[in-house]
XYZ file of C-alpha atoms in Angstrom:
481
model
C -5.916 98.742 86.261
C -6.101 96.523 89.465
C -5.208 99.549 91.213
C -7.807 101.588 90.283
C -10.187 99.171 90.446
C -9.022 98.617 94.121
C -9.560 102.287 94.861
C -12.704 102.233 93.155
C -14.058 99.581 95.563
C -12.753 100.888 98.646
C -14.517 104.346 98.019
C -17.795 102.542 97.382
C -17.305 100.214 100.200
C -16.712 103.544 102.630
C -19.499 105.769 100.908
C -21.865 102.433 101.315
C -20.680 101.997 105.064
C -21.225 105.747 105.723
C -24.782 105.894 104.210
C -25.720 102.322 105.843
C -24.467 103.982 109.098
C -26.940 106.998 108.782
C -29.282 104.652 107.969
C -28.643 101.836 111.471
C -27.458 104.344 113.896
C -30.921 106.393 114.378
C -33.048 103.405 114.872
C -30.224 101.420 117.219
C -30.351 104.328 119.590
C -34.129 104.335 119.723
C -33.740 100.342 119.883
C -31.314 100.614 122.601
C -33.466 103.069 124.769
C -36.314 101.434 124.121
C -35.162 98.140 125.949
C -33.678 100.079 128.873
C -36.023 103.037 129.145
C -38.558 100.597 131.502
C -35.480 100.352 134.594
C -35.680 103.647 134.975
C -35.426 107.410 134.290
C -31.558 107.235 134.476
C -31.460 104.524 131.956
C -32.456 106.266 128.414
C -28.958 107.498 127.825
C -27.171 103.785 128.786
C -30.102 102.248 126.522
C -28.930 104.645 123.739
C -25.116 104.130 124.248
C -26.076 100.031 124.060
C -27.452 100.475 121.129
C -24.280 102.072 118.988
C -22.038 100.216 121.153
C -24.500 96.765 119.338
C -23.986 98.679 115.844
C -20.208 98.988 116.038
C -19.495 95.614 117.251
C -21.933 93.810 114.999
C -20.607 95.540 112.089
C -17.058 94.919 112.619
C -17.568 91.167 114.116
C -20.131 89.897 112.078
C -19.105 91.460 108.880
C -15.500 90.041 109.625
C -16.729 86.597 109.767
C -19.974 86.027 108.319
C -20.011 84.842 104.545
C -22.160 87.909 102.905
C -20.710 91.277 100.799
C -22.357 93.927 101.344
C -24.544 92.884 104.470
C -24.684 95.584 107.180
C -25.036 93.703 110.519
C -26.705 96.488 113.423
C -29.631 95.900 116.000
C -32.821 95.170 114.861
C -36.635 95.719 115.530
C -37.111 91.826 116.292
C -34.873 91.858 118.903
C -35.780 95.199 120.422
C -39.338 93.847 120.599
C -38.729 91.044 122.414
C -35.794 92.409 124.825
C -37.938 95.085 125.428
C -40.927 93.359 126.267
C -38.805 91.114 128.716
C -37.461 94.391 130.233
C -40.828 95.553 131.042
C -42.451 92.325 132.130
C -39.105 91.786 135.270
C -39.510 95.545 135.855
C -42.947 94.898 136.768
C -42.116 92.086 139.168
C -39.928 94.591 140.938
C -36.758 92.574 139.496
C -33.456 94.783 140.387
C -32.207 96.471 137.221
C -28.882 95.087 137.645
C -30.531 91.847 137.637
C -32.493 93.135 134.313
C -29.037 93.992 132.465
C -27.309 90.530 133.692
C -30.704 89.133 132.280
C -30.081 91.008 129.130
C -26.045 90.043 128.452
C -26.672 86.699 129.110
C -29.687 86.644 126.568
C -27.031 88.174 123.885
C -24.676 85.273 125.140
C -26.474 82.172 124.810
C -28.530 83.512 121.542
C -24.827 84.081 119.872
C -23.711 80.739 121.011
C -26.636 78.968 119.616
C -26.205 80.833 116.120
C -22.662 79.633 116.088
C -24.121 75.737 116.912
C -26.543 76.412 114.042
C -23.423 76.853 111.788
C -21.613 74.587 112.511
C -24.125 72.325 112.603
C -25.411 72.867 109.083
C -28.605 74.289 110.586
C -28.367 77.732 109.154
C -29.535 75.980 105.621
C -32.597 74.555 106.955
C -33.806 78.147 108.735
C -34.909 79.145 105.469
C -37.355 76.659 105.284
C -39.678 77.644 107.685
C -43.037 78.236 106.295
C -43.659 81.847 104.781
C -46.851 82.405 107.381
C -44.932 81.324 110.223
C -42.914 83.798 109.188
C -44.923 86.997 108.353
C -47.094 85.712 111.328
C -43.965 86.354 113.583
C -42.552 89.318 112.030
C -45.975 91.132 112.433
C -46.392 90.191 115.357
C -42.952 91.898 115.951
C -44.524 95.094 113.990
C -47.650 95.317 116.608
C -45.396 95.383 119.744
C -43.448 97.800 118.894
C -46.063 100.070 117.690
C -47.986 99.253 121.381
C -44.736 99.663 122.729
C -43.475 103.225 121.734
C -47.254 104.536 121.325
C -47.105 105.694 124.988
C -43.666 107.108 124.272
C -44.927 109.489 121.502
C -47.810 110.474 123.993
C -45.492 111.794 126.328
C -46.741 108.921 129.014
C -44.573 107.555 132.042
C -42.112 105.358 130.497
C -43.462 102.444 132.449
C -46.815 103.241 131.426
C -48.414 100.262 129.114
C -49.876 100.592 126.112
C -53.506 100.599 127.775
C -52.519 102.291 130.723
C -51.659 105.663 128.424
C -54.731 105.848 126.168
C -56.715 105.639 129.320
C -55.292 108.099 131.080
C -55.189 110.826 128.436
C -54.156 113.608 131.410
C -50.391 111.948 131.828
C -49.897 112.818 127.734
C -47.435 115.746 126.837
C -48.530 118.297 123.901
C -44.917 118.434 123.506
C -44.286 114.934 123.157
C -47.414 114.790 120.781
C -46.044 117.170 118.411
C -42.403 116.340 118.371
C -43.738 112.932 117.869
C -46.628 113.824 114.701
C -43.042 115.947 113.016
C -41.371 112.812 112.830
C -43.763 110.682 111.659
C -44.486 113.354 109.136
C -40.852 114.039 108.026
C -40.401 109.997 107.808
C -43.317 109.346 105.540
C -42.500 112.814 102.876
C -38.935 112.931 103.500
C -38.522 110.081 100.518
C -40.455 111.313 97.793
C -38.354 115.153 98.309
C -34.790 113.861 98.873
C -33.492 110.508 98.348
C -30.195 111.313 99.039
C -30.049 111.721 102.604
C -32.070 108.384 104.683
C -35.378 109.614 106.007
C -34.491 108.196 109.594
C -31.721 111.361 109.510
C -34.202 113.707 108.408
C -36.730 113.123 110.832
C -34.241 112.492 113.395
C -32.795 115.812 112.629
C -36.165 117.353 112.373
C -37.594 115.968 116.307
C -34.558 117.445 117.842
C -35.110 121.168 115.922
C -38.763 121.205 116.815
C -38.431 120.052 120.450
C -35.430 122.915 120.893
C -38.043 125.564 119.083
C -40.944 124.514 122.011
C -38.442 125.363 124.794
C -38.495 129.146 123.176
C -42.437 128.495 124.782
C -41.437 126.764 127.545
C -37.593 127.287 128.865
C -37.643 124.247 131.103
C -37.366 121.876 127.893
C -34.014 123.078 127.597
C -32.859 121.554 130.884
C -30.458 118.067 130.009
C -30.116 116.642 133.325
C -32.982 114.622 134.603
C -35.631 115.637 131.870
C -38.044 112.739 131.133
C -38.317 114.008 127.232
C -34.734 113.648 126.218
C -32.509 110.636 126.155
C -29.860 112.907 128.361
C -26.503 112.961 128.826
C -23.790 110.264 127.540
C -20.958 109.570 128.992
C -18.558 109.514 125.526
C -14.890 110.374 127.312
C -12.703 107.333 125.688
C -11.912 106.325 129.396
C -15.048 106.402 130.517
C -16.389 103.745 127.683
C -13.499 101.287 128.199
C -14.549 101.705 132.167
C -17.854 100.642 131.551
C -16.779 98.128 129.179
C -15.007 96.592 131.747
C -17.784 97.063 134.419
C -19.924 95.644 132.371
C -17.945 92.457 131.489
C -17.496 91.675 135.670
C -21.098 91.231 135.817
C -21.087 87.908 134.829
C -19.751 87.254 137.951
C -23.329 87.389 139.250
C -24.528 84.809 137.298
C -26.317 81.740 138.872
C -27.630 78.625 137.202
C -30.971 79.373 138.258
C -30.555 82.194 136.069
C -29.527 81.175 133.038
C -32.729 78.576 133.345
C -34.932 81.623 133.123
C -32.978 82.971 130.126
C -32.913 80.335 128.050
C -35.815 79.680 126.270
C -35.774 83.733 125.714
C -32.479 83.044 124.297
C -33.291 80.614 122.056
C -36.295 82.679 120.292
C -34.154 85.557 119.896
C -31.663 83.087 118.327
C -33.999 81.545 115.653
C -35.326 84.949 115.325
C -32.257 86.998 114.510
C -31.206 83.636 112.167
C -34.384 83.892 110.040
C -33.851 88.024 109.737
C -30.405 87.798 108.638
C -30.663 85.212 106.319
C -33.914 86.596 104.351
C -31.716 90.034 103.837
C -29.293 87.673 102.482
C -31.781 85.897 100.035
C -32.637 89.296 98.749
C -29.308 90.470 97.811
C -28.319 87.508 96.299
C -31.192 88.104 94.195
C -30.241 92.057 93.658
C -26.060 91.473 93.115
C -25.666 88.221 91.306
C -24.452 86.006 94.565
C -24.559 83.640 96.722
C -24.111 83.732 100.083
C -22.868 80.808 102.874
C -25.665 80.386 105.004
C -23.602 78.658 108.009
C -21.062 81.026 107.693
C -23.340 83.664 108.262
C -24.666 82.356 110.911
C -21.444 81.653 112.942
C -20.397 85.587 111.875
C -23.952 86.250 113.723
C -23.215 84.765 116.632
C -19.759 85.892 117.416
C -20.995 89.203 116.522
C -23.662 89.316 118.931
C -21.233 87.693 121.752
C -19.011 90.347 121.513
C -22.052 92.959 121.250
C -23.340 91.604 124.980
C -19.909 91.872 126.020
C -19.344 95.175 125.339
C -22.168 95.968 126.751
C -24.449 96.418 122.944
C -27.623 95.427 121.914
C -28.197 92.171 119.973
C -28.640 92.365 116.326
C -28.658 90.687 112.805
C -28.461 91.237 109.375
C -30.866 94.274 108.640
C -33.053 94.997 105.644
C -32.986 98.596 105.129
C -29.419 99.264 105.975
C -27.858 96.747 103.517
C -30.288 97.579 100.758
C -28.753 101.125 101.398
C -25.066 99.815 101.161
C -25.795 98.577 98.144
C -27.366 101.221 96.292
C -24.256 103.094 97.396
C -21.766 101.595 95.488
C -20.705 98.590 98.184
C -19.304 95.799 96.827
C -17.097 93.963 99.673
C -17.935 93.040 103.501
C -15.526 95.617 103.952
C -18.397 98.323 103.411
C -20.102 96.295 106.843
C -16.847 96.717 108.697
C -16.532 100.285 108.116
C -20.289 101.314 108.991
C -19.135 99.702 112.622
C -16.249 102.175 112.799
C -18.129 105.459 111.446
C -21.211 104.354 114.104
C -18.207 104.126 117.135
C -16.855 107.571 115.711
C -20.284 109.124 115.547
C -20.684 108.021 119.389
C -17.564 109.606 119.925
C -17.775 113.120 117.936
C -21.938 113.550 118.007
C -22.760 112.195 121.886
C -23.921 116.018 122.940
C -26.288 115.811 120.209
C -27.450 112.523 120.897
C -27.931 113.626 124.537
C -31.159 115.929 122.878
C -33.051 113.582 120.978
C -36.239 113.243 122.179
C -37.862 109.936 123.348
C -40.838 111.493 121.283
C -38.569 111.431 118.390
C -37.209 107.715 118.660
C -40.829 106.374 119.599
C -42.106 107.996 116.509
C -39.558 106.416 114.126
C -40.067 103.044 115.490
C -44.133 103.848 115.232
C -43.228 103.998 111.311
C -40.475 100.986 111.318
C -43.092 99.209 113.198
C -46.417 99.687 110.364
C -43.785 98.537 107.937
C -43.042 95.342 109.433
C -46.427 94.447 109.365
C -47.027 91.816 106.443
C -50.669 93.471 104.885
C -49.803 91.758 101.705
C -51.106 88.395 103.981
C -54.409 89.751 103.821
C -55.031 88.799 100.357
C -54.680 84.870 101.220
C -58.138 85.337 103.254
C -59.716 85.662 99.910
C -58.855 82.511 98.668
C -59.725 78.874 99.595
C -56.349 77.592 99.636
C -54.396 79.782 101.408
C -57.411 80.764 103.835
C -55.572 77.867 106.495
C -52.446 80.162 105.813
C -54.124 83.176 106.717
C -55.284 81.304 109.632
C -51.894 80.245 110.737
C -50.756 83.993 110.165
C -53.404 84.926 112.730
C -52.300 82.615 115.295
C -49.017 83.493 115.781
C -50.187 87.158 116.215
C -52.569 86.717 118.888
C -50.407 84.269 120.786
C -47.673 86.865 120.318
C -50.306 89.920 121.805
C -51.823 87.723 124.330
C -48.890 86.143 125.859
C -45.743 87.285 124.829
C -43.094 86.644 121.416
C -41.428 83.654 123.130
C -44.695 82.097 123.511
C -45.677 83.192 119.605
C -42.083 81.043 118.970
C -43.406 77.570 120.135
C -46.897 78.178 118.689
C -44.566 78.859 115.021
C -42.144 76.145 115.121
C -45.511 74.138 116.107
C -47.360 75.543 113.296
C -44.664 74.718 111.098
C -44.335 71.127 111.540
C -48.505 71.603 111.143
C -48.152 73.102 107.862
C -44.932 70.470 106.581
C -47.649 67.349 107.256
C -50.429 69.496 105.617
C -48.097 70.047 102.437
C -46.863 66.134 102.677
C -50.340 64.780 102.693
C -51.293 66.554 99.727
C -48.226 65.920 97.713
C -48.808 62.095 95.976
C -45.965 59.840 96.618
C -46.568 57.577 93.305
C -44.600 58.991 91.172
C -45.169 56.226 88.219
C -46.981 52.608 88.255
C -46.474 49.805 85.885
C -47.508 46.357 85.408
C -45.045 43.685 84.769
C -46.419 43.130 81.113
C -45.796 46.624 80.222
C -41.769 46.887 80.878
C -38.915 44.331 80.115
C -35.266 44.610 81.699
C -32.572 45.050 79.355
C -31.598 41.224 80.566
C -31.397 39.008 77.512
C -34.257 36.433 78.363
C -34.198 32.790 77.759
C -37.638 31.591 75.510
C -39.339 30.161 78.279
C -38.638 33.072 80.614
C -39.837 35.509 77.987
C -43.210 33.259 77.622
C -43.776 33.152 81.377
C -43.804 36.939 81.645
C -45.368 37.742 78.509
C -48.237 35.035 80.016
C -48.292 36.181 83.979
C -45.996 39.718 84.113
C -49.783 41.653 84.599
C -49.173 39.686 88.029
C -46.325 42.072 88.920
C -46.940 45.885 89.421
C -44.027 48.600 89.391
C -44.066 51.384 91.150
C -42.012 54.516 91.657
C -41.980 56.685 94.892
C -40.949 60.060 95.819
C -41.444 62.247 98.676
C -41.599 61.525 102.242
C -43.315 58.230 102.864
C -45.440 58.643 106.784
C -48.512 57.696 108.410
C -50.176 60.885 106.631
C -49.158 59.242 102.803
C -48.984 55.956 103.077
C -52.601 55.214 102.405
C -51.795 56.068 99.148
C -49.992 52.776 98.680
């Protein structure tokens, strides 16, 4: 019986790994590329092998030590957003791309360190607590870069156009880009309600690479892999070659000044909090869908020695991701095993699919991210406008997206954890502290009284007054007293 039951949960954990694969592979290539594509032409395919080298080691780190079944730990729009918009911003300033990818590893350093001091430190249980606008605020905020960011992308612009820079300039778009790009979206959006079987990300993946081979039949210079703006292009997937640039990658650090990591920290630090609040709201949910509970510390120190050895290796950071896990669970998972093995079927589709990859088109990726972005965004927040008592939470919501679109995501963190201590006094001061009042007349202690006692307080206990706190006594409640 055990035996069976053994085999039975080792076939769900792989056919859960395998379909949460499918599922994080497609959008940690376009992640990956995304946050490298702005160094340079040369740097598509290196942004897409970063981003399955980030799913592989997540999912076998992170899944190894973090304290969740069925989680499946890859990269993540959050952190492509903000990496991204780092990597354009230094590319701007003329900031060497070697410079750029030290930048980078570093970031994925420090942000995996501090998730492993939020473990240990018992911070991981308070993450949770931070106020549901802050949140959505943040996480659409996340939703409307990306969709600024990759909009050029699926216009066929320069890949260090901006967002501004390409609707302007409607001449620099590509008609093949275009349509590549309004396939994808297409085939993401109706893929669902035809098959459910296969993920939609596959589909449409699937479907940008057939229709951008069909236009070269038009136009024979499409077909051309080396040095073809459209594509991601070649990757190098000999075994050799990876453990090479493994190991180039790792000497690096040797660069690495304290002037640097000055620059990288705060950077670091929002990613951190970021990835912390990502994983651990997947986790909330599938406690709620499988019976558990997960180990919120634990988690977080999985998190953070998953994304060390991610930056290491030369990956993408990551966390616990939404879609993925919900997929690994609908697929029969029922151990962190199932995480573990999506991390070895993403290392062995870089190994036995790289040609493949080589042809997607940046059309493709942009356009999958357009849709990943639109779904981040929190419309459900629109509704508090409508009412009086959440209209300061709508409010709040608003904030952190226009510090996000004006300034930047790290910039959107302060104004949040800001917000939040905001919305904490706003909640305090509301809440009474006087939990119960008595006079002295009105209770007697169990004490056996002596005559005259008992005639003194039956004749001056009104003099006394009881009274029972609770909550957090401060200069915003204690008028109350």
């Amino acid at each position: 019986m055990n035996s069976g039951g053994s085999r039975q949960a080792w076939a769900g954990d792989a056919w859960g790994g395998l379909a949460a694969m499918l599922v994080a592979l497609p959008s940690a290539i376009a992640f990956g590329v995304t946050i490298f594509a702005p160094l340079g032409d040369d740097f598509g395919s290196r942004g897409a092998m970063a981003g399955i080298l980030g799913a592989t080691a997540l999912g076998l780190i992170a899944s190894i030590f973090g304290g969740t079944d069925r989680l499946i730990n890859a990269p993540c729009a959050p952190a492509a957003a903000l990496l991204a918009a780092l990597s354009l911003d230094l590319g701007r300033r003329g900031t060497p791309p070697e410079t750029v990818l030290l930048m980078l590893m570093l970031i994925g350093l420090i942000a995996g360190a501090l998730q492993i001091a939020f473990g240990l430190s018992g911070i991981g249980k308070l993450i949770r607590y931070i106020p549901y606008p802050v949140v959505s605020g943040y996480l659409s905020a996340v939703g409307l870069t990306i969709i600024g960011g990759q909009l050029p992308r699926v216009l066929g612009a320069d890949k260090t156009a901006s967002l501004w820079g390409a609707l302007l300039h409607p001449q620099g778009w590509r008609w093949e880009a275009l349509l590549v790009g309004a396939v994808v979206i297409g085939v993401m959006l109706g893929a669902p309600r035809v098959i459910r079987a296969v993920p939609a990300a596959i589909i449409a993946l699937l479907s940008g690479v057939l229709a951008y081979l069909a236009l070269g039949g038009a136009n024979p210079a499409l077909w051309q892999l080396q040095h073809n703006p459209l594509i991601v292009g070649p990757l190098n997937q000999s075994e050799g070659h990876l453990f090479d640039a493994m190991g180039q990658h790792m000497l690096t650090l040797h660069a690495w000044t304290p002037a640097l990591l000055a620059q990288v920290f705060m950077p670091a630090l929002s990613l951190a909090a970021l990835l912390s609040i990502d994983t651990l709201k997947t986790c909330v949910v599938l406690d709620a869908m499988t019976k558990s509970h997960h180990n919120p510390n634990r988690e977080m120190i999985g998190q953070g020695l998953g994304n060390i050895g991610s930056a290491l290796l030369g990956g993408i950071p990551g966390a616990g991701t939404m879609g993925a896990s919900l997929v690994n669970v609908s697929s029969g998972a029922q151990t962190r095993r199932s995480g573990m093995l999506e991390g070895l079927f993403a290392l062995l589709a870089f190994l036995l699919l790289s040609s493949l990859v080589a042809w997607v088109p940046i059309a493709a990726l942009g356009a999958i991210l357009l849709v990943v972005g639109y779904r981040m965004i929190d419309w459900h927040s629109l509704a508090f406008f409508r009412t009086e008592s959440t209209r300061f939470d709508f409010l709040v919501i608003l904030t952190v997206i226009g510090v996000a679109l004006v300034f930047n995501l790290i910039a959107a963190s302060g104004a949040g954890i800001a917000l939040a201590a905001v919305l904490f006094l706003r909640e305090q001061s509301r809440s009474t502290i006087l939990r119960r009042k008595l006079e002295g007349g009105e209770m007697f202690s169990r004490v056996v009284r002596h005559e005259v006692e008992l005639q003194i307080l039956l004749r001056d206990g009104f003099k006394m007054v009881i009274v029972e706190l609770q909550g957090a006594l401060f200069f915003g409640t204690a008028n109350q007293l």
